[in-house]
Amino acid sequence: MASIKNLKKDINYVLGDIIDEVYVWQQENPKEDQTKAEAIIDEAIATFDELIAKVNDKSVDNRKKHLNDVQNELAEKGNALIKKANEL
């Protein structure tokens, strides 16, 4: 497990890139239905808030395992959001 600072940066970069990609899709497809795109953006923001809250939670017993779980959750949720964005 890398540093907490790097994990927070990873969360920010991964989810920020997904949001940026959806914004680009919206710009390129203004006549398409935007509700799915907005739902992906909302889900990415909610995921960001959830993961940052988990990283900042200091009440866990095994902090290293907890942070590794957060990193794995980021990978899973990030991949799911990328799949949804690709289906637009």
Short mmCIF file of C-alpha atoms in Angstrom, two decimals:
data_model
loop_
_atom_site.label_atom_id
_atom_site.label_comp_id
_atom_site.label_asym_id
_atom_site.label_seq_id
_atom_site.Cartn_x
_atom_site.Cartn_y
_atom_site.Cartn_z
CA MET A 1 0.00 0.00 0.00
CA ALA A 2 1.36 3.36 -1.00
CA SER A 3 0.80 6.49 0.99
CA ILE A 4 -2.62 7.81 1.92
CA LYS A 5 -1.88 10.97 -0.06
CA ASN A 6 -1.27 8.91 -3.20
CA LEU A 7 -4.46 6.90 -2.64
CA LYS A 8 -6.46 10.12 -2.40
CA LYS A 9 -4.80 11.35 -5.60
CA ASP A 10 -5.64 8.07 -7.34
CA ILE A 11 -9.28 8.39 -6.30
CA ASN A 12 -9.38 11.96 -7.57
CA TYR A 13 -7.64 11.20 -10.87
CA VAL A 14 -9.58 8.04 -11.72
CA LEU A 15 -13.01 9.44 -10.99
CA GLY A 16 -12.11 12.86 -12.40
CA ASP A 17 -11.01 11.28 -15.67
CA ILE A 18 -14.28 9.36 -15.90
CA ILE A 19 -16.27 12.56 -15.34
CA ASP A 20 -14.16 14.37 -17.94
CA GLU A 21 -14.77 11.59 -20.45
CA VAL A 22 -18.53 11.83 -19.90
CA TYR A 23 -18.39 15.62 -20.34
CA VAL A 24 -16.54 15.14 -23.64
CA TRP A 25 -19.22 12.68 -24.76
CA GLN A 26 -21.89 15.24 -23.85
CA GLN A 27 -20.11 17.91 -25.90
CA GLU A 28 -19.80 15.60 -28.91
CA ASN A 29 -23.41 14.34 -28.69
CA PRO A 30 -25.59 17.30 -27.69
CA LYS A 31 -28.71 15.86 -29.33
CA GLU A 32 -28.50 12.54 -27.46
CA ASP A 33 -30.40 11.89 -24.23
CA GLN A 34 -28.19 13.27 -21.45
CA THR A 35 -29.88 11.55 -18.50
CA LYS A 36 -27.60 8.50 -18.60
CA ALA A 37 -24.53 10.70 -18.77
CA GLU A 38 -25.72 12.78 -15.83
CA ALA A 39 -26.40 9.60 -13.85
CA ILE A 40 -22.82 8.41 -14.46
CA ILE A 41 -21.45 11.76 -13.30
CA ASP A 42 -23.63 11.67 -10.17
CA GLU A 43 -22.51 8.12 -9.43
CA ALA A 44 -18.84 9.08 -9.85
CA ILE A 45 -19.25 12.00 -7.44
CA ALA A 46 -21.02 9.79 -4.90
CA THR A 47 -18.29 7.16 -5.25
CA PHE A 48 -15.63 9.84 -4.71
CA ASP A 49 -17.33 11.05 -1.53
CA GLU A 50 -17.74 7.49 -0.25
CA LEU A 51 -14.13 6.45 -0.90
CA ILE A 52 -12.62 9.62 0.57
CA ALA A 53 -14.74 9.13 3.69
CA LYS A 54 -13.42 5.57 3.97
CA VAL A 55 -9.81 6.72 3.57
CA ASN A 56 -10.30 9.34 6.29
CA ASP A 57 -11.88 6.81 8.70
CA LYS A 58 -9.28 6.26 11.39
CA SER A 59 -11.43 4.07 13.63
CA VAL A 60 -10.68 0.81 11.79
CA ASP A 61 -8.62 -1.88 13.49
CA ASN A 62 -6.31 -2.88 10.64
CA ARG A 63 -5.67 0.37 8.76
CA LYS A 64 -3.39 -1.15 6.12
CA LYS A 65 -5.95 -3.81 5.14
CA HIS A 66 -8.71 -1.21 5.18
CA LEU A 67 -6.80 1.06 2.79
CA ASN A 68 -6.00 -1.87 0.50
CA ASP A 69 -9.73 -2.67 0.45
CA VAL A 70 -10.46 0.95 -0.48
CA GLN A 71 -7.93 0.74 -3.31
CA ASN A 72 -9.54 -2.47 -4.60
CA GLU A 73 -12.99 -0.88 -4.33
CA LEU A 74 -11.74 2.08 -6.38
CA ALA A 75 -10.60 -0.32 -9.11
CA GLU A 76 -13.92 -2.18 -9.14
CA LYS A 77 -16.15 0.88 -9.12
CA GLY A 78 -13.90 2.73 -11.55
CA ASN A 79 -14.07 -0.15 -14.03
CA ALA A 80 -17.86 -0.30 -13.68
CA LEU A 81 -18.17 3.43 -14.35
CA ILE A 82 -15.84 3.19 -17.35
CA LYS A 83 -17.97 0.38 -18.75
CA LYS A 84 -21.11 2.52 -18.34
CA ALA A 85 -19.40 5.50 -19.97
CA ASN A 86 -18.29 3.35 -22.91
CA GLU A 87 -21.88 2.20 -23.43
CA LEU A 88 -23.13 5.76 -23.98
#
